[in-house]
Short mmCIF file of C-alpha atoms and ligand atoms in Angstrom, two decimals:
data_model
loop_
_atom_site.label_atom_id
_atom_site.label_comp_id
_atom_site.label_asym_id
_atom_site.label_seq_id
_atom_site.Cartn_x
_atom_site.Cartn_y
_atom_site.Cartn_z
CA MET A 170 85.75 73.93 103.92
CA MET A 171 88.76 75.70 105.42
CA ARG A 172 90.91 72.57 104.74
CA ALA A 173 89.68 72.32 101.15
CA CYS A 174 90.61 75.92 100.52
CA ARG A 175 94.15 74.87 101.71
CA LEU A 176 94.26 71.82 99.45
CA GLU A 177 94.22 69.50 102.62
CA ALA A 178 92.61 66.21 102.77
CA VAL A 179 88.90 66.22 103.83
CA GLU A 180 86.52 63.38 104.82
CA ARG A 181 84.06 64.65 102.08
CA THR A 182 83.67 67.36 99.63
CA PRO A 183 82.28 70.75 101.31
CA VAL A 184 79.34 72.21 99.81
CA TRP A 185 77.54 75.66 99.80
CA LEU A 186 75.55 77.43 97.11
CA MET A 187 75.90 80.94 95.74
CA ARG A 188 72.67 82.71 96.45
CA GLN A 189 71.55 80.00 98.82
CA ALA A 190 69.41 82.49 100.71
CA GLY A 191 67.04 83.99 98.22
CA ARG A 192 63.83 84.22 96.34
CA TYR A 193 63.54 80.44 95.75
CA LEU A 194 62.87 80.05 99.40
CA PRO A 195 59.30 80.56 100.66
CA GLU A 196 60.59 81.73 104.19
CA TYR A 197 62.66 84.40 102.30
CA ARG A 198 59.80 85.41 100.20
CA GLU A 199 57.60 85.80 103.28
CA ILE A 200 60.24 88.17 105.06
CA ARG A 201 60.56 90.12 101.69
CA GLY A 202 56.75 90.54 101.83
CA ARG A 203 57.29 92.78 104.71
CA VAL A 204 60.75 94.22 104.49
CA GLY A 205 62.36 95.92 101.42
CA PHE A 206 65.62 94.48 100.05
CA MET A 207 67.95 97.20 101.28
CA GLU A 208 66.06 97.53 104.71
CA LEU A 209 66.72 93.76 105.14
CA CYS A 210 70.52 94.32 104.33
CA LYS A 211 70.57 97.21 106.87
CA THR A 212 68.88 95.39 109.57
CA PRO A 213 71.64 93.10 111.04
CA HIS A 214 69.47 90.74 113.14
CA LEU A 215 67.16 90.07 110.19
CA ALA A 216 69.86 89.65 107.75
CA ALA A 217 71.77 87.24 110.01
CA GLU A 218 68.56 85.35 110.66
CA VAL A 219 67.74 84.94 106.93
CA MET A 220 71.13 83.33 106.41
CA LEU A 221 71.15 81.27 109.68
CA ALA A 222 67.67 79.78 108.93
CA THR A 223 68.84 78.94 105.35
CA VAL A 224 72.07 77.23 106.53
CA ALA A 225 69.94 75.18 109.17
CA ARG A 226 67.56 74.20 106.67
CA LEU A 227 69.90 73.28 103.86
CA GLY A 228 72.73 71.72 105.88
CA VAL A 229 75.50 73.40 103.88
CA ASP A 230 79.18 73.64 105.13
CA ALA A 231 79.36 77.46 104.98
CA ALA A 232 77.39 80.54 105.31
CA ILE A 233 77.82 83.65 103.29
CA ILE A 234 76.65 87.11 104.72
CA PHE A 235 73.19 88.31 103.55
CA SER A 236 74.14 91.47 101.69
CA ASP A 237 74.72 92.46 98.01
CA LEU A 238 77.41 93.62 95.75
CA LEU A 239 76.15 97.11 95.38
CA PRO A 240 75.65 98.85 98.92
CA ILE A 241 79.31 99.61 98.81
CA LEU A 242 78.54 102.11 96.06
CA GLU A 243 76.17 104.19 98.23
CA PRO A 244 78.81 106.16 100.31
CA MET A 245 80.80 106.55 97.21
CA GLY A 246 78.00 108.77 95.84
CA MET A 247 75.87 106.40 93.68
CA ASP A 248 72.17 106.83 93.98
CA LEU A 249 71.21 103.08 94.36
CA GLU A 250 67.73 101.57 94.47
CA PHE A 251 66.64 97.91 94.43
CA ALA A 252 63.30 98.49 92.47
CA ALA A 253 60.66 95.75 92.68
CA GLY A 254 61.16 93.13 90.05
CA GLU A 255 63.88 95.01 88.30
CA GLY A 256 67.08 94.25 90.31
CA PRO A 257 69.43 97.05 91.05
CA VAL A 258 69.06 100.50 89.54
CA ILE A 259 71.53 103.48 89.92
CA HIS A 260 70.01 106.73 89.09
CA ASN A 261 73.18 108.81 88.43
CA PRO A 262 75.31 106.39 86.22
CA ILE A 263 78.82 107.26 85.29
CA ARG A 264 79.28 107.95 81.58
CA THR A 265 82.27 110.35 81.09
CA ALA A 266 85.60 111.01 82.47
CA ALA A 267 84.18 113.84 84.40
CA ASP A 268 81.62 111.66 86.04
CA VAL A 269 84.42 109.42 87.29
CA GLN A 270 85.61 112.49 89.30
CA ARG A 271 82.44 112.54 91.21
CA LEU A 272 82.78 108.97 92.40
CA ARG A 273 83.88 109.63 96.13
CA GLU A 274 86.88 107.77 97.53
CA LEU A 275 85.66 105.38 100.30
CA VAL A 276 87.60 107.27 103.00
CA SER A 277 85.65 105.92 105.82
CA LEU A 278 83.85 102.50 106.13
CA ASP A 279 81.63 103.96 108.84
CA PRO A 280 78.58 104.28 106.53
CA LEU A 281 78.93 100.42 105.83
CA SER A 282 79.08 99.74 109.51
CA TYR A 283 75.58 97.81 109.19
CA VAL A 284 77.46 95.25 107.09
CA PHE A 285 80.10 94.58 109.59
CA ASP A 286 77.19 94.28 112.22
CA VAL A 287 75.78 91.69 109.81
CA VAL A 288 78.99 89.79 109.90
CA ARG A 289 79.15 89.86 113.74
CA ALA A 290 75.47 88.74 114.19
CA THR A 291 75.82 85.97 111.69
CA ARG A 292 79.12 84.76 113.15
CA ALA A 293 77.74 84.92 116.66
CA GLY A 294 74.64 82.59 115.62
CA LEU A 295 76.62 80.16 113.40
CA ASP A 296 77.89 76.87 114.36
CA PRO A 297 81.62 77.50 115.34
CA GLY A 298 82.56 74.70 113.07
CA LEU A 299 81.07 76.45 109.85
CA PRO A 300 82.98 79.33 108.25
CA LEU A 301 81.31 82.63 107.41
CA ILE A 302 82.08 84.12 103.95
CA GLY A 303 82.19 87.89 103.45
CA PHE A 304 82.19 89.19 99.82
CA ALA A 305 82.62 92.02 97.51
CA GLY A 306 82.08 92.88 93.96
CA ALA A 307 85.13 92.94 91.82
CA PRO A 308 86.18 96.29 90.26
CA PHE A 309 84.91 95.33 86.88
CA THR A 310 81.61 94.09 87.88
CA LEU A 311 81.04 97.18 90.12
CA ALA A 312 82.30 99.46 87.27
CA GLY A 313 79.78 97.83 84.93
CA TYR A 314 76.76 98.62 87.40
CA CYS A 315 78.06 102.12 87.87
CA ILE A 316 78.38 102.78 84.24
CA GLU A 317 75.25 101.16 82.94
CA GLY A 318 73.00 102.16 85.91
CA GLY A 319 71.82 98.53 86.24
CA THR A 320 72.39 95.27 84.52
CA SER A 321 73.15 94.71 80.89
CA LYS A 322 73.77 91.89 78.48
CA ALA A 323 76.51 93.52 76.33
CA TRP A 324 78.05 96.04 78.80
CA LEU A 325 78.43 98.48 75.91
CA HIS A 326 78.43 101.77 77.96
CA THR A 327 81.06 100.07 80.05
CA LYS A 328 83.30 98.89 77.26
CA SER A 329 82.85 102.30 75.43
CA LEU A 330 84.21 104.17 78.40
CA MET A 331 87.02 101.46 78.91
CA TYR A 332 88.17 101.86 75.15
CA ARG A 333 87.55 105.71 74.60
CA GLU A 334 88.99 106.90 77.91
CA PRO A 335 91.61 104.46 79.20
CA ALA A 336 92.91 106.91 81.90
CA ALA A 337 89.58 107.64 83.39
CA TRP A 338 88.76 103.83 83.23
CA HIS A 339 91.90 103.00 85.21
CA ASP A 340 91.17 105.86 87.67
CA LEU A 341 87.61 104.43 88.23
CA MET A 342 88.95 100.86 88.45
CA ASP A 343 91.58 102.01 90.99
CA ARG A 344 89.01 103.66 93.20
CA LEU A 345 86.75 100.67 93.01
CA ALA A 346 89.63 98.25 93.63
CA ARG A 347 90.89 100.20 96.86
CA ALA A 348 87.40 100.40 98.12
CA ALA A 349 86.70 96.71 97.69
CA SER A 350 90.18 95.70 99.33
CA ALA A 351 89.36 97.75 102.43
CA TYR A 352 85.77 96.39 102.54
CA LEU A 353 87.01 92.74 102.52
CA VAL A 354 89.61 93.39 105.10
CA ALA A 355 86.96 94.92 107.34
CA GLN A 356 84.75 91.89 106.90
CA ILE A 357 87.50 89.65 108.02
CA ASP A 358 88.11 92.02 111.04
CA ALA A 359 84.46 91.76 111.93
CA GLY A 360 84.66 87.94 111.79
CA ALA A 361 84.42 86.44 108.25
CA GLN A 362 86.86 83.29 107.76
CA ILE A 363 86.85 83.44 104.00
CA VAL A 364 85.94 86.13 101.50
CA GLN A 365 84.80 85.92 97.92
CA LEU A 366 85.29 88.29 95.12
CA PHE A 367 82.48 88.24 92.56
CA ASP A 368 83.30 89.29 89.15
CA SER A 369 80.01 88.07 87.72
CA TRP A 370 80.20 89.84 84.48
CA ALA A 371 83.97 89.85 83.63
CA GLY A 372 83.32 87.01 80.99
CA CYS A 373 82.06 89.54 78.65
CA LEU A 374 85.77 90.61 78.08
CA SER A 375 88.51 89.11 75.74
CA PRO A 376 91.50 87.73 77.47
CA ASP A 377 93.73 90.63 76.18
CA ASP A 378 91.25 93.23 77.50
CA TYR A 379 90.90 91.47 80.69
CA ARG A 380 94.73 91.48 81.23
CA ARG A 381 95.02 95.22 80.43
CA PHE A 382 91.85 96.71 81.81
CA VAL A 383 90.98 94.45 84.77
CA LEU A 384 93.61 92.08 86.06
CA PRO A 385 95.78 94.52 87.99
CA HIS A 386 92.63 96.07 89.69
CA SER A 387 91.32 92.63 90.73
CA ARG A 388 94.77 91.93 92.27
CA THR A 389 94.58 95.00 94.17
CA ALA A 390 91.24 94.21 95.47
CA MET A 391 92.23 90.79 96.88
CA ALA A 392 95.93 91.35 97.87
CA ALA A 393 95.30 92.64 101.48
CA ALA A 394 92.57 90.10 102.20
CA ALA A 395 94.57 87.32 101.01
CA ALA A 396 97.23 87.96 103.63
CA ARG A 397 94.60 87.18 106.19
CA ALA A 398 92.16 84.66 104.92
CA PRO A 399 91.45 82.44 101.90
CA VAL A 400 90.04 84.38 99.05
CA ILE A 401 87.61 82.70 96.48
CA HIS A 402 88.02 84.53 93.07
CA PHE A 403 84.82 83.94 90.89
CA ALA A 404 83.89 85.01 87.39
CA THR A 405 81.45 83.54 84.85
CA GLY A 406 80.92 83.40 81.09
CA ASN A 407 84.35 82.87 79.70
CA PRO A 408 86.41 79.87 80.57
CA SER A 409 89.38 81.22 78.50
CA LEU A 410 89.91 83.86 81.28
CA LEU A 411 90.64 81.25 83.85
CA PRO A 412 94.49 81.24 83.88
CA LEU A 413 94.20 85.24 84.11
CA LEU A 414 91.81 84.91 86.97
CA ALA A 415 94.33 82.67 88.77
CA GLU A 416 97.17 85.09 87.94
CA ALA A 417 95.24 88.02 89.50
CA GLY A 418 94.91 85.96 92.63
CA GLY A 419 92.54 83.76 94.73
CA THR A 420 93.29 80.84 96.96
CA VAL A 421 90.30 79.27 95.41
CA ILE A 422 89.11 79.92 91.76
CA GLY A 423 85.36 79.76 91.01
CA ILE A 424 84.35 77.88 87.97
CA ASP A 425 81.15 78.19 86.07
CA TRP A 426 79.43 75.37 84.05
CA ARG A 427 80.54 76.26 80.61
CA ILE A 428 83.67 74.18 80.96
CA ALA A 429 84.06 70.70 82.41
CA LEU A 430 85.58 71.02 85.98
CA ALA A 431 88.48 68.75 85.16
CA ASP A 432 89.56 70.97 82.24
CA ALA A 433 89.18 73.97 84.29
CA TRP A 434 91.16 72.76 87.15
CA ARG A 435 94.03 71.66 84.71
CA MET A 436 94.00 75.37 83.35
CA VAL A 437 94.07 76.90 86.75
CA GLY A 438 96.65 74.54 87.94
CA HIS A 439 96.23 71.60 90.57
CA ASP A 440 98.22 73.66 93.12
CA ARG A 441 95.07 75.83 93.58
CA ALA A 442 91.61 74.94 94.99
CA VAL A 443 88.48 75.34 92.90
CA GLN A 444 84.94 75.93 93.58
CA GLY A 445 82.08 74.70 91.31
CA ASN A 446 80.45 74.12 89.01
CA LEU A 447 76.95 72.44 88.37
CA ASP A 448 74.81 74.47 86.01
CA PRO A 449 72.23 76.08 88.26
CA ALA A 450 69.59 75.32 85.46
CA LEU A 451 69.83 71.74 86.23
CA LEU A 452 68.19 72.35 89.61
CA LEU A 453 65.01 73.01 87.51
CA ALA A 454 65.10 69.34 86.24
CA ASP A 455 63.88 66.20 88.11
CA ARG A 456 65.65 65.00 91.17
CA ASP A 457 67.26 62.00 89.51
CA THR A 458 68.87 64.26 86.92
CA VAL A 459 70.11 66.55 89.60
CA ARG A 460 71.70 63.57 91.38
CA ARG A 461 73.40 62.22 88.45
CA HIS A 462 74.83 65.59 87.33
CA THR A 463 75.93 66.29 90.90
CA LEU A 464 77.90 62.94 90.91
CA ALA A 465 79.20 63.82 87.36
CA VAL A 466 80.85 66.94 88.78
CA LEU A 467 82.26 65.15 91.76
CA ALA A 468 83.75 62.58 89.37
CA GLN A 469 85.49 65.38 87.55
CA ALA A 470 87.25 66.34 90.59
CA GLU A 471 88.76 62.80 90.85
CA GLY A 472 88.80 62.99 94.78
CA ARG A 473 91.64 65.50 94.51
CA PRO A 474 91.99 67.74 97.68
CA GLY A 475 90.80 71.34 96.99
CA HIS A 476 87.36 70.98 95.54
CA ILE A 477 84.41 72.92 97.11
CA PHE A 478 81.08 71.87 95.43
CA ASN A 479 79.08 74.87 94.43
CA LEU A 480 76.91 75.84 91.35
CA GLY A 481 78.50 77.53 88.54
CA HIS A 482 76.45 80.64 89.30
CA GLY A 483 73.63 81.56 91.79
CA VAL A 484 70.53 79.52 92.49
CA HIS A 485 67.58 80.80 90.08
CA PRO A 486 64.49 82.01 91.78
CA GLN A 487 62.21 79.43 90.11
CA THR A 488 64.27 76.52 91.76
CA PRO A 489 62.39 73.91 93.65
CA VAL A 490 63.74 73.61 97.20
CA GLU A 491 63.68 69.77 97.20
CA ASN A 492 66.23 69.79 94.18
CA VAL A 493 68.61 72.01 96.26
CA LEU A 494 68.21 69.52 99.21
CA GLU A 495 68.88 66.47 96.82
CA LEU A 496 71.95 68.12 95.50
CA ILE A 497 73.35 68.73 99.03
CA ALA A 498 72.32 65.10 100.24
CA THR A 499 74.21 63.71 97.20
CA VAL A 500 77.49 65.65 97.87
CA LYS A 501 77.23 64.87 101.58
CA GLY A 502 76.51 61.16 100.81
CA CYS A 503 79.86 60.74 98.89
O1 1CP B 777 64.05 90.75 95.46
C1 1CP B 777 64.91 90.45 96.32
O2 1CP B 777 64.55 89.96 97.48
C2 1CP B 777 66.35 90.75 95.99
C3 1CP B 777 67.05 89.57 95.35
C4 1CP B 777 68.37 89.71 95.78
C5 1CP B 777 69.06 88.89 96.81
C6 1CP B 777 68.46 87.74 97.56
C7 1CP B 777 69.38 90.65 95.37
C8 1CP B 777 69.30 91.70 94.30
N1 1CP B 777 70.71 90.31 96.01
C9 1CP B 777 70.39 89.31 96.92
C10 1CP B 777 71.42 88.69 97.96
C11 1CP B 777 72.67 88.53 97.44
N2 1CP B 777 73.35 89.04 96.34
C12 1CP B 777 73.77 87.67 98.20
C13 1CP B 777 73.37 87.05 99.50
C14 1CP B 777 73.46 85.66 99.83
C15 1CP B 777 72.42 84.91 99.13
O3 1CP B 777 71.54 85.20 98.31
O4 1CP B 777 72.58 83.57 99.52
C16 1CP B 777 74.86 87.78 97.35
C17 1CP B 777 76.16 86.94 97.59
C18 1CP B 777 74.69 88.61 96.22
C19 1CP B 777 75.80 88.96 95.33
C20 1CP B 777 75.26 89.47 94.08
N3 1CP B 777 74.44 90.63 93.84
C21 1CP B 777 75.92 89.25 92.88
C22 1CP B 777 76.97 88.22 92.66
C23 1CP B 777 76.51 86.94 92.40
C24 1CP B 777 75.93 86.62 91.07
O5 1CP B 777 74.68 86.21 91.04
O6 1CP B 777 76.62 86.86 90.10
C25 1CP B 777 75.27 90.09 91.85
C26 1CP B 777 75.65 90.04 90.39
C27 1CP B 777 74.47 90.92 92.50
C28 1CP B 777 73.66 92.07 91.93
C29 1CP B 777 72.36 91.77 92.17
N4 1CP B 777 71.51 91.98 93.29
C30 1CP B 777 70.27 91.70 93.24
C31 1CP B 777 70.03 91.11 91.94
C32 1CP B 777 68.76 90.65 91.39
C33 1CP B 777 71.32 91.20 91.34
C34 1CP B 777 71.61 90.67 89.83
C35 1CP B 777 71.21 91.75 88.87
C36 1CP B 777 71.82 91.40 87.57
O7 1CP B 777 71.35 90.42 86.82
O8 1CP B 777 72.75 92.19 87.09
#
């Protein structure tokens, strides 16, 4: 995995999956029956155990810490809750320029010390040969949750603030970018070998708006970490943003399934590693279909160094575990 990040030759393509530890796993659902999601994130030995058990069961080539994009917002003053069945809810969303002012600067990372304890506990239990991935939400995706108060399809409150109040928008994005930057560096300090910046919802933007309203802030979020460790820069939904994602930064660029991997890699440039890009919905098909499409993604990479196999987005909760195992066995068999 580390060599693939650096575009060096590898014996076989490394593989891990976004959301590899989650609701599709019966063991995870069993733990969640007893412990709330935030409580799990805040209990380092349990959070580490969830990921270590997953890595052992799947045989993947990397672990990602068990946490979420949104806990960073709590010490910044956002009233966050993971409501059962609803996903994240923020009870005091930011809607105006004045609201932006009440988002507190993340002056100290102490309130997030449980996350760094999760990094340490996971690293301590992980095979020394496997990298541990730390992560943060990208400024746009974090801003989207802060402004909408939860998930959204069209992100209209978010775009409305961006277009109507550009100065407040850039102020908000700058606060989030600096917080994400410090958070990623602290995860590296605690023992993460790689970090990933998730811009899960940036694909709702046009390239011009991405360049103007987002790119400089994503660059700020990644720059300090990139001096220390490989950074995976991931977004979904809009392949025409790929050259801009690469321009913003990232040792590795995450690719979703809406574009063929070969075309995406050409757009990003072959001097950059890529991660992706099987449609996670394919894991709802039969095993033979999973195998064929996994091989098709590998064929798109043409054996070039610098490909990390992953899904184009996270594993869906409805996914049969045996299909995940089939995918991993197929990549490892090549
Ligand atoms: O009910 C539950 O148990 C909670 C489900 C769950 C889980 C397992 C959430 C709520 N977060 C997570 C863990 C998580 N989230 C990880 C840990 C590693 C793993 O599962 O293997 C990671 C890396 C994330 C990152 C994350 N959280 C992203 C980026 C990846 C992506 O899918 O785009 C996003 C967008 C979130 C927000 C979030 N947290 C949880 C949910 C259901 C969501 C998505 C809400 C939405 O659709 O906007």
